[in-house]
Amino acid sequence: QVQLVESGGGLVQAGGSLRLSCAASGRTFSSYAMGWFRQAPGKEREFVASTTRNGEVMHYAASVKGRFTISRDNAKNTGYLQMNSLKPEDTADYYCAATARYIATAPTLFDYWGQGIQVTVSS
C-alpha cells in the first residue's frame, strides 16, 4: 500500500499560481503512476492530470492544459501539480492518487487516494 498526503492548497486570486505537493509513504512511490483529480461542491470528481512512473508521459484535462503541469520527484517520494493562471472555476478540493497501471485518467482505475486539499480562486 501507499499513503498519500496533499499540501500546498489555499486561497489565491484569479491569475495567480499555486503548487500542490503529494507526499507518498509506504511502498515505493516510483512503482506507481500518479494522478490529480478535483471535486467542486455539488459536482463529480474530475480528472486533472496524470503521469507515468518515471514522469515521462503526461495526460491533461482540456480545461487545464497549458496552465497546469504535473511532475514528480521519485527520490523525494513526492508528486506535484503546478497550477498557473488560475481561474475561479478551478476552485475545488484537489486529490492526488496512485495506480499500479501504466497511466490512467478514470478515477475508478486509481487504487490509492489522498485525503484532498482545498484550493479557492477568488475573482
N, CA, C and O atoms as a DFTB+ gen file, in Angstrom:
492 C
 N C O
     1  1       0.830      -1.189       0.000
     2  2       0.000       0.000       0.000
     3  2       0.869       1.245       0.000
     4  3       2.034       1.210       0.396
     5  1       0.284       2.338      -0.448
     6  2       0.968       3.618      -0.407
     7  2       0.007       4.635       0.200
     8  3      -1.182       4.655      -0.118
     9  1       0.531       5.460       1.061
    10  2      -0.250       6.526       1.676
    11  2       0.130       7.856       1.020
    12  3       1.304       8.118       0.759
    13  1      -0.869       8.681       0.761
    14  2      -0.671       9.938       0.050
    15  2      -1.207      11.096       0.873
    16  3      -2.301      11.016       1.432
    17  1      -0.435      12.172       0.947
    18  2      -0.854      13.351       1.702
    19  2      -0.591      14.589       0.851
    20  3       0.544      14.852       0.455
    21  1      -1.655      15.347       0.574
    22  2      -1.530      16.559      -0.222
    23  2      -1.205      17.764       0.659
    24  3      -1.557      17.798       1.839
    25  1      -0.535      18.739       0.075
    26  2      -0.278      20.010       0.746
    27  2      -0.142      21.096      -0.303
    28  3      -0.008      20.815      -1.494
    29  1      -0.177      22.345       0.154
    30  2       0.055      23.469      -0.749
    31  2      -1.190      24.185      -1.223
    32  3      -1.097      25.148      -1.985
    33  1      -2.348      23.734      -0.788
    34  2      -3.573      24.406      -1.203
    35  2      -3.755      25.730      -0.478
    36  3      -2.928      26.130       0.342
    37  1      -4.857      26.402      -0.800
    38  2      -5.146      27.665      -0.143
    39  2      -5.974      28.577      -1.010
    40  3      -6.610      28.151      -1.974
    41  1      -5.952      29.851      -0.642
    42  2      -6.714      30.881      -1.344
    43  2      -5.776      31.703      -2.211
    44  3      -4.718      32.136      -1.754
    45  1      -6.162      31.919      -3.458
    46  2      -5.339      32.692      -4.384
    47  2      -6.267      33.508      -5.276
    48  3      -7.401      33.107      -5.540
    49  1      -5.781      34.638      -5.731
    50  2      -6.575      35.456      -6.655
    51  2      -6.501      34.892      -8.066
    52  3      -5.542      34.210      -8.427
    53  1      -7.502      35.180      -8.839
    54  2      -7.504      34.770     -10.239
    55  2      -6.248      35.289     -10.935
    56  3      -5.836      36.432     -10.739
    57  1      -5.656      34.428     -11.744
    58  2      -4.411      34.763     -12.422
    59  2      -3.173      34.353     -11.667
    60  3      -2.066      34.383     -12.206
    61  1      -3.357      33.969     -10.415
    62  2      -2.233      33.570      -9.581
    63  2      -1.839      32.118      -9.784
    64  3      -2.362      31.421     -10.653
    65  1      -0.889      31.682      -8.946
    66  2      -0.338      30.332      -9.057
    67  2      -0.309      29.656      -7.692
    68  3      -0.220      30.307      -6.651
    69  1      -0.385      28.346      -7.732
    70  2      -0.180      27.504      -6.550
    71  2       0.537      26.241      -7.005
    72  3       0.398      25.804      -8.147
    73  1       1.303      25.667      -6.088
    74  2       1.886      24.357      -6.357
    75  2       1.429      23.387      -5.286
    76  3       1.702      23.575      -4.100
    77  1       0.735      22.356      -5.712
    78  2       0.326      21.298      -4.802
    79  2       1.405      20.225      -4.753
    80  3       2.048      19.921      -5.758
    81  1       1.587      19.664      -3.576
    82  2       2.505      18.546      -3.392
    83  2       1.731      17.331      -2.905
    84  3       0.703      17.451      -2.238
    85  1       2.245      16.168      -3.249
    86  2       1.651      14.907      -2.818
    87  2       2.781      14.040      -2.285
    88  3       3.563      13.482      -3.055
    89  1       2.864      13.931      -0.969
    90  2       3.909      13.143      -0.325
    91  2       3.441      11.705      -0.158
    92  3       2.356      11.449       0.365
    93  1       4.263      10.778      -0.603
    94  2       3.907       9.366      -0.552
    95  2       4.744       8.640       0.482
    96  3       5.918       8.956       0.674
    97  1       4.149       7.679       1.140
    98  2       4.864       6.813       2.084
    99  2       4.315       5.400       1.941
   100  3       3.252       5.183       1.360
   101  1       5.053       4.458       2.476
   102  2       4.631       3.070       2.335
   103  2       5.452       2.405       1.254
   104  3       6.682       2.436       1.293
   105  1       4.792       1.817       0.310
   106  2       5.500       1.159      -0.778
   107  2       6.189       2.183      -1.677
   108  3       5.866       3.370      -1.632
   109  1       7.120       1.734      -2.478
   110  2       7.931       2.603      -3.303
   111  2       7.068       3.427      -4.246
   112  3       6.317       2.897      -5.064
   113  1       7.200       4.738      -4.103
   114  2       6.398       5.661      -4.890
   115  2       6.612       5.465      -6.378
   116  3       5.680       5.604      -7.171
   117  1       7.838       5.144      -6.755
   118  2       8.161       5.001      -8.174
   119  2       7.507       3.777      -8.812
   120  3       7.590       3.591     -10.026
   121  1       6.863       2.951      -8.004
   122  2       6.153       1.781      -8.529
   123  2       4.775       2.126      -9.072
   124  3       4.098       1.279      -9.654
   125  1       4.362       3.377      -8.879
   126  2       3.002       3.775      -9.217
   127  2       2.985       4.960     -10.165
   128  3       3.778       5.894     -10.038
   129  1       2.069       4.903     -11.111
   130  2       1.704       6.113     -11.830
   131  2       0.865       6.963     -10.885
   132  3       0.256       6.447      -9.948
   133  1       0.838       8.255     -11.133
   134  2       0.077       9.106     -10.239
   135  2      -0.824      10.060     -11.012
   136  3      -0.618      10.321     -12.197
   137  1      -1.809      10.561     -10.321
   138  2      -2.721      11.494     -10.970
   139  2      -3.246      12.515      -9.983
   140  3      -3.123      12.358      -8.768
   141  1      -3.832      13.562     -10.533
   142  2      -4.515      14.587      -9.746
   143  2      -5.957      14.691     -10.240
   144  3      -6.227      14.665     -11.441
   145  1      -6.849      14.806      -9.303
   146  2      -8.267      14.962      -9.585
   147  2      -8.785      16.130      -8.750
   148  3      -8.126      16.582      -7.814
   149  1      -9.960      16.602      -9.101
   150  2     -10.571      17.661      -8.291
   151  2     -12.078      17.457      -8.231
   152  3     -12.684      16.831      -9.101
   153  1     -12.653      18.003      -7.182
   154  2     -14.098      17.900      -6.992
   155  2     -14.612      19.208      -6.418
   156  3     -14.249      19.607      -5.312
   157  1     -15.456      19.862      -7.186
   158  2     -16.093      21.093      -6.740
   159  2     -17.406      20.750      -6.028
   160  3     -17.974      19.685      -6.272
   161  1     -17.892      21.629      -5.159
   162  2     -19.144      21.350      -4.442
   163  2     -20.289      21.040      -5.403
   164  3     -20.541      21.787      -6.348
   165  1     -20.973      19.937      -5.151
   166  2     -22.112      19.555      -5.967
   167  2     -21.769      18.931      -7.295
   168  3     -22.656      18.653      -8.101
   169  1     -20.484      18.706      -7.536
   170  2     -20.063      18.125      -8.814
   171  2     -19.324      16.817      -8.580
   172  3     -18.880      16.525      -7.469
   173  1     -19.202      16.038      -9.642
   174  2     -18.466      14.783      -9.560
   175  2     -16.958      15.045      -9.608
   176  3     -16.495      16.070     -10.108
   177  1     -16.228      14.094      -9.076
   178  2     -14.775      14.182      -9.138
   179  2     -14.335      14.099     -10.598
   180  3     -14.820      13.254     -11.352
   181  1     -13.414      14.980     -10.993
   182  2     -12.976      15.002     -12.377
   183  2     -11.460      14.906     -12.491
   184  3     -10.717      15.334     -11.608
   185  1     -11.036      14.341     -13.590
   186  2      -9.617      14.178     -13.876
   187  2      -8.976      15.529     -14.155
   188  3      -9.569      16.389     -14.808
   189  1      -7.755      15.706     -13.653
   190  2      -6.981      16.917     -13.924
   191  2      -5.723      16.581     -14.726
   192  3      -5.495      17.147     -15.795
   193  1      -4.914      15.663     -14.209
   194  2      -3.652      15.322     -14.861
   195  2      -3.147      13.999     -14.317
   196  3      -3.484      13.609     -13.199
   197  1      -2.335      13.309     -15.114
   198  2      -1.693      12.086     -14.641
   199  2      -0.361      11.919     -15.336
   200  3      -0.103      12.512     -16.384
   201  1       0.482      11.097     -14.730
   202  2       1.788      10.845     -15.300
   203  2       2.239       9.431     -14.967
   204  3       1.769       8.834     -13.998
   205  1       3.144       8.901     -15.766
   206  2       3.657       7.554     -15.587
   207  2       4.658       7.482     -14.444
   208  3       4.993       8.497     -13.835
   209  1       5.130       6.275     -14.159
   210  2       6.050       6.056     -13.032
   211  2       7.293       6.930     -13.138
   212  3       7.792       7.432     -12.131
   213  1       7.789       7.110     -14.350
   214  2       9.027       7.885     -14.500
   215  2       8.760       9.343     -14.873
   216  3       9.698      10.119     -15.055
   217  1       7.493       9.712     -14.985
   218  2       7.141      11.102     -15.270
   219  2       7.321      11.532     -16.706
   220  3       7.236      12.723     -17.008
   221  1       7.567      10.596     -17.595
   222  2       7.858      10.980     -18.975
   223  2       6.604      11.155     -19.825
   224  3       6.624      11.901     -20.804
   225  1       5.539      10.492     -19.474
   226  2       4.281      10.610     -20.229
   227  2       3.267      11.297     -19.331
   228  3       3.123      10.943     -18.161
   229  1       2.570      12.274     -19.878
   230  2       1.603      13.039     -19.099
   231  2       0.307      13.205     -19.881
   232  3       0.319      13.359     -21.102
   233  1      -0.793      13.172     -19.172
   234  2      -2.097      13.467     -19.742
   235  2      -2.704      14.629     -18.959
   236  3      -2.506      14.749     -17.751
   237  1      -3.443      15.476     -19.662
   238  2      -4.094      16.609     -19.011
   239  2      -5.539      16.715     -19.461
   240  3      -5.873      16.373     -20.596
   241  1      -6.391      17.188     -18.568
   242  2      -7.737      17.559     -18.963
   243  2      -7.654      18.797     -19.843
   244  3      -6.776      19.640     -19.662
   245  1      -8.560      18.899     -20.783
   246  2      -8.552      20.038     -21.705
   247  2      -8.673      21.366     -20.962
   248  3      -8.123      22.379     -21.392
   249  1      -9.388      21.352     -19.859
   250  2      -9.641      22.593     -19.120
   251  2      -8.397      23.147     -18.427
   252  3      -8.375      24.316     -18.043
   253  1      -7.359      22.315     -18.263
   254  2      -6.160      22.789     -17.554
   255  2      -4.919      22.752     -18.422
   256  3      -3.870      23.252     -18.018
   257  1      -5.017      22.173     -19.604
   258  2      -3.847      22.035     -20.461
   259  2      -3.275      23.402     -20.793
   260  3      -4.000      24.321     -21.175
   261  1      -1.957      23.521     -20.642
   262  2      -1.295      24.785     -20.892
   263  2      -1.192      25.667     -19.662
   264  3      -0.434      26.637     -19.657
   265  1      -1.946      25.341     -18.615
   266  2      -1.895      26.117     -17.372
   267  2      -1.330      25.303     -16.213
   268  3      -0.639      25.849     -15.353
   269  1      -1.616      24.006     -16.180
   270  2      -1.164      23.130     -15.105
   271  2      -0.058      22.217     -15.618
   272  3      -0.031      21.845     -16.791
   273  1       0.858      21.864     -14.709
   274  2       1.928      20.930     -15.037
   275  2       2.061      19.902     -13.923
   276  3       2.218      20.251     -12.753
   277  1       1.997      18.641     -14.301
   278  2       2.208      17.562     -13.339
   279  2       3.657      17.126     -13.418
   280  3       4.240      17.067     -14.500
   281  1       4.235      16.820     -12.265
   282  2       5.609      16.339     -12.232
   283  2       5.787      15.484     -10.986
   284  3       4.899      15.411     -10.137
   285  1       6.933      14.843     -10.887
   286  2       7.212      14.010      -9.729
   287  2       8.709      13.944      -9.499
   288  3       9.504      14.083     -10.429
   289  1       9.080      13.731      -8.249
   290  2      10.461      13.518      -7.853
   291  2      10.485      12.215      -7.068
   292  3      10.199      12.201      -5.871
   293  1      10.821      11.133      -7.731
   294  2      10.769       9.821      -7.083
   295  2      11.796       9.707      -5.954
   296  3      11.583       8.960      -5.000
   297  1      12.877      10.420      -6.053
   298  2      13.879      10.388      -4.977
   299  2      13.309      10.984      -3.692
   300  3      13.724      10.615      -2.593
   301  1      12.353      11.910      -3.836
   302  2      11.720      12.534      -2.674
   303  2      10.355      11.933      -2.372
   304  3       9.669      12.379      -1.453
   305  1       9.955      10.917      -3.145
   306  2       8.637      10.301      -2.957
   307  2       7.518      11.343      -2.987
   308  3       6.583      11.286      -2.188
   309  1       7.623      12.271      -3.892
   310  2       6.675      13.378      -3.939
   311  2       6.251      13.676      -5.373
   312  3       7.060      13.668      -6.301
   313  1       4.960      13.936      -5.520
   314  2       4.432      14.403      -6.791
   315  2       3.977      15.844      -6.663
   316  3       3.756      16.339      -5.558
   317  1       3.837      16.519      -7.803
   318  2       3.499      17.942      -7.776
   319  2       2.456      18.259      -8.840
   320  3       2.326      17.564      -9.847
   321  1       1.733      19.317      -8.583
   322  2       0.853      19.901      -9.585
   323  2       1.063      21.405      -9.529
   324  3       0.604      22.072      -8.601
   325  1       1.755      21.931     -10.523
   326  2       1.957      23.372     -10.632
   327  2       0.764      23.959     -11.371
   328  3       0.460      23.563     -12.496
   329  1       0.097      24.897     -10.733
   330  2      -1.114      25.487     -11.304
   331  2      -0.886      26.974     -11.530
   332  3      -0.708      27.735     -10.579
   333  1      -0.893      27.377     -12.777
   334  2      -0.699      28.777     -13.152
   335  2      -1.966      29.335     -13.796
   336  3      -2.854      28.589     -14.209
   337  1      -2.026      30.650     -13.872
   338  2      -3.176      31.325     -14.496
   339  2      -4.493      30.785     -13.957
   340  3      -5.406      30.465     -14.718
   341  1      -4.577      30.689     -12.648
   342  2      -5.754      30.094     -12.027
   343  2      -7.008      30.917     -12.269
   344  3      -6.969      32.145     -12.335
   345  1      -8.113      30.211     -12.397
   346  2      -9.418      30.805     -12.655
   347  2     -10.377      30.442     -11.518
   348  3     -10.173      29.434     -10.842
   349  1     -11.404      31.239     -11.301
   350  2     -12.370      30.879     -10.259
   351  2     -12.960      29.476     -10.454
   352  3     -13.283      28.798      -9.479
   353  1     -13.100      29.049     -11.695
   354  2     -13.662      27.716     -11.939
   355  2     -12.705      26.587     -11.579
   356  3     -13.088      25.418     -11.631
   357  1     -11.476      26.912     -11.217
   358  2     -10.534      25.905     -10.709
   359  2     -10.765      25.619      -9.226
   360  3     -10.156      24.706      -8.668
   361  1     -11.629      26.384      -8.597
   362  2     -11.921      26.170      -7.182
   363  2     -12.496      24.778      -6.951
   364  3     -13.489      24.398      -7.571
   365  1     -11.870      24.024      -6.059
   366  2     -12.288      22.642      -5.786
   367  2     -11.402      22.055      -4.710
   368  3     -10.404      22.651      -4.304
   369  1     -11.784      20.876      -4.255
   370  2     -10.871      20.041      -3.461
   371  2     -10.045      19.222      -4.447
   372  3     -10.585      18.600      -5.362
   373  1      -8.742      19.232      -4.248
   374  2      -7.833      18.524      -5.135
   375  2      -7.290      17.280      -4.437
   376  3      -6.921      17.311      -3.263
   377  1      -7.254      16.194      -5.190
   378  2      -6.818      14.904      -4.668
   379  2      -5.686      14.340      -5.516
   380  3      -5.737      14.408      -6.744
   381  1      -4.675      13.789      -4.874
   382  2      -3.708      13.004      -5.622
   383  2      -4.055      11.535      -5.455
   384  3      -4.669      11.129      -4.468
   385  1      -3.652      10.754      -6.434
   386  2      -3.991       9.335      -6.453
   387  2      -2.869       8.556      -7.112
   388  3      -2.076       9.109      -7.873
   389  1      -2.811       7.272      -6.815
   390  2      -1.777       6.401      -7.362
   391  2      -2.415       5.147      -7.933
   392  3      -3.412       4.644      -7.415
   393  1      -1.820       4.656      -9.008
   394  2      -2.310       3.446      -9.654
   395  2      -1.136       2.575     -10.066
   396  3      -0.059       3.071     -10.395
   397  1      -1.364       1.263     -10.041
   398  2      -0.335       0.323     -10.489
   399  2      -0.330       0.205     -12.013
   400  3       0.564      -0.425     -12.577
   401  1      -1.307       0.797     -12.679
   402  2      -1.352       0.771     -14.124
   403  2      -0.292       1.686     -14.730
   404  3       0.290       2.513     -14.028
   405  1      -0.043       1.544     -16.009
   406  2       0.971       2.363     -16.690
   407  2       0.615       3.836     -16.567
   408  3       1.457       4.665     -16.221
   409  1      -0.642       4.150     -16.854
   410  2      -1.170       5.506     -16.706
   411  2      -2.681       5.399     -16.811
   412  3      -3.198       4.455     -17.408
   413  1      -3.383       6.345     -16.244
   414  2      -4.847       6.291     -16.282
   415  2      -5.406       7.690     -16.136
   416  3      -4.718       8.610     -15.695
   417  1      -6.682       7.836     -16.519
   418  2      -7.382       9.098     -16.338
   419  2      -8.704       8.926     -15.605
   420  3      -9.231       9.900     -15.067
   421  1      -9.249       7.732     -15.568
   422  2     -10.514       7.490     -14.873
   423  2     -10.262       7.262     -13.386
   424  3      -9.380       6.485     -13.021
   425  1     -11.022       7.926     -12.532
   426  2     -10.786       7.762     -11.090
   427  2     -10.963       6.332     -10.612
   428  3     -10.338       5.927      -9.633
   429  1     -11.803       5.565     -11.286
   430  2     -12.019       4.180     -10.868
   431  2     -10.789       3.301     -11.072
   432  3     -10.708       2.205     -10.519
   433  1      -9.837       3.778     -11.863
   434  2      -8.633       2.988     -12.139
   435  2      -7.494       3.290     -11.166
   436  3      -6.417       2.704     -11.273
   437  1      -7.723       4.187     -10.231
   438  2      -6.705       4.521      -9.239
   439  2      -6.980       3.766      -7.949
   440  3      -8.124       3.640      -7.511
   441  1      -5.904       3.266      -7.352
   442  2      -6.029       2.374      -6.208
   443  2      -5.917       3.087      -4.870
   444  3      -6.513       2.660      -3.881
   445  1      -5.157       4.168      -4.839
   446  2      -4.885       4.854      -3.576
   447  2      -5.145       6.341      -3.747
   448  3      -4.895       6.926      -4.801
   449  1      -5.659       6.935      -2.662
   450  2      -6.065       8.336      -2.708
   451  2      -5.593       9.083      -1.466
   452  3      -5.536       8.525      -0.370
   453  1      -5.256      10.360      -1.663
   454  2      -5.027      11.234      -0.529
   455  2      -6.345      11.729       0.018
   456  3      -7.410      11.404      -0.508
   457  1      -6.268      12.523       1.085
   458  2      -7.477      12.991       1.748
   459  2      -8.046      14.249       1.088
   460  3      -9.172      14.651       1.381
   461  1      -7.289      14.853       0.221
   462  2      -7.743      16.041      -0.500
   463  2      -7.299      17.328       0.165
   464  3      -7.040      17.369       1.368
   465  1      -7.216      18.379      -0.638
   466  2      -6.842      19.694      -0.122
   467  2      -7.608      20.751      -0.902
   468  3      -7.833      20.622      -2.105
   469  1      -8.004      21.799      -0.186
   470  2      -8.866      22.801      -0.805
   471  2      -8.057      23.859      -1.539
   472  3      -7.041      24.346      -1.044
   473  1      -8.527      24.199      -2.718
   474  2      -7.985      25.310      -3.496
   475  2      -9.150      26.246      -3.817
   476  3     -10.157      25.829      -4.389
   477  1      -8.998      27.505      -3.443
   478  2     -10.032      28.506      -3.715
   479  2      -9.421      29.640      -4.518
   480  3      -8.413      30.223      -4.120
   481  1     -10.039      29.949      -5.652
   482  2      -9.565      31.014      -6.516
   483  2     -10.621      32.119      -6.512
   484  3     -11.760      31.916      -6.935
   485  1     -10.219      33.274      -6.030
   486  2     -11.163      34.401      -5.954
   487  2     -11.085      35.248      -7.217
   488  3     -10.035      35.363      -7.849
   489  1     -12.224      35.838      -7.567
   490  2     -12.266      36.651      -8.793
   491  2     -11.950      38.098      -8.503
   492  3     -11.940      38.923      -9.417
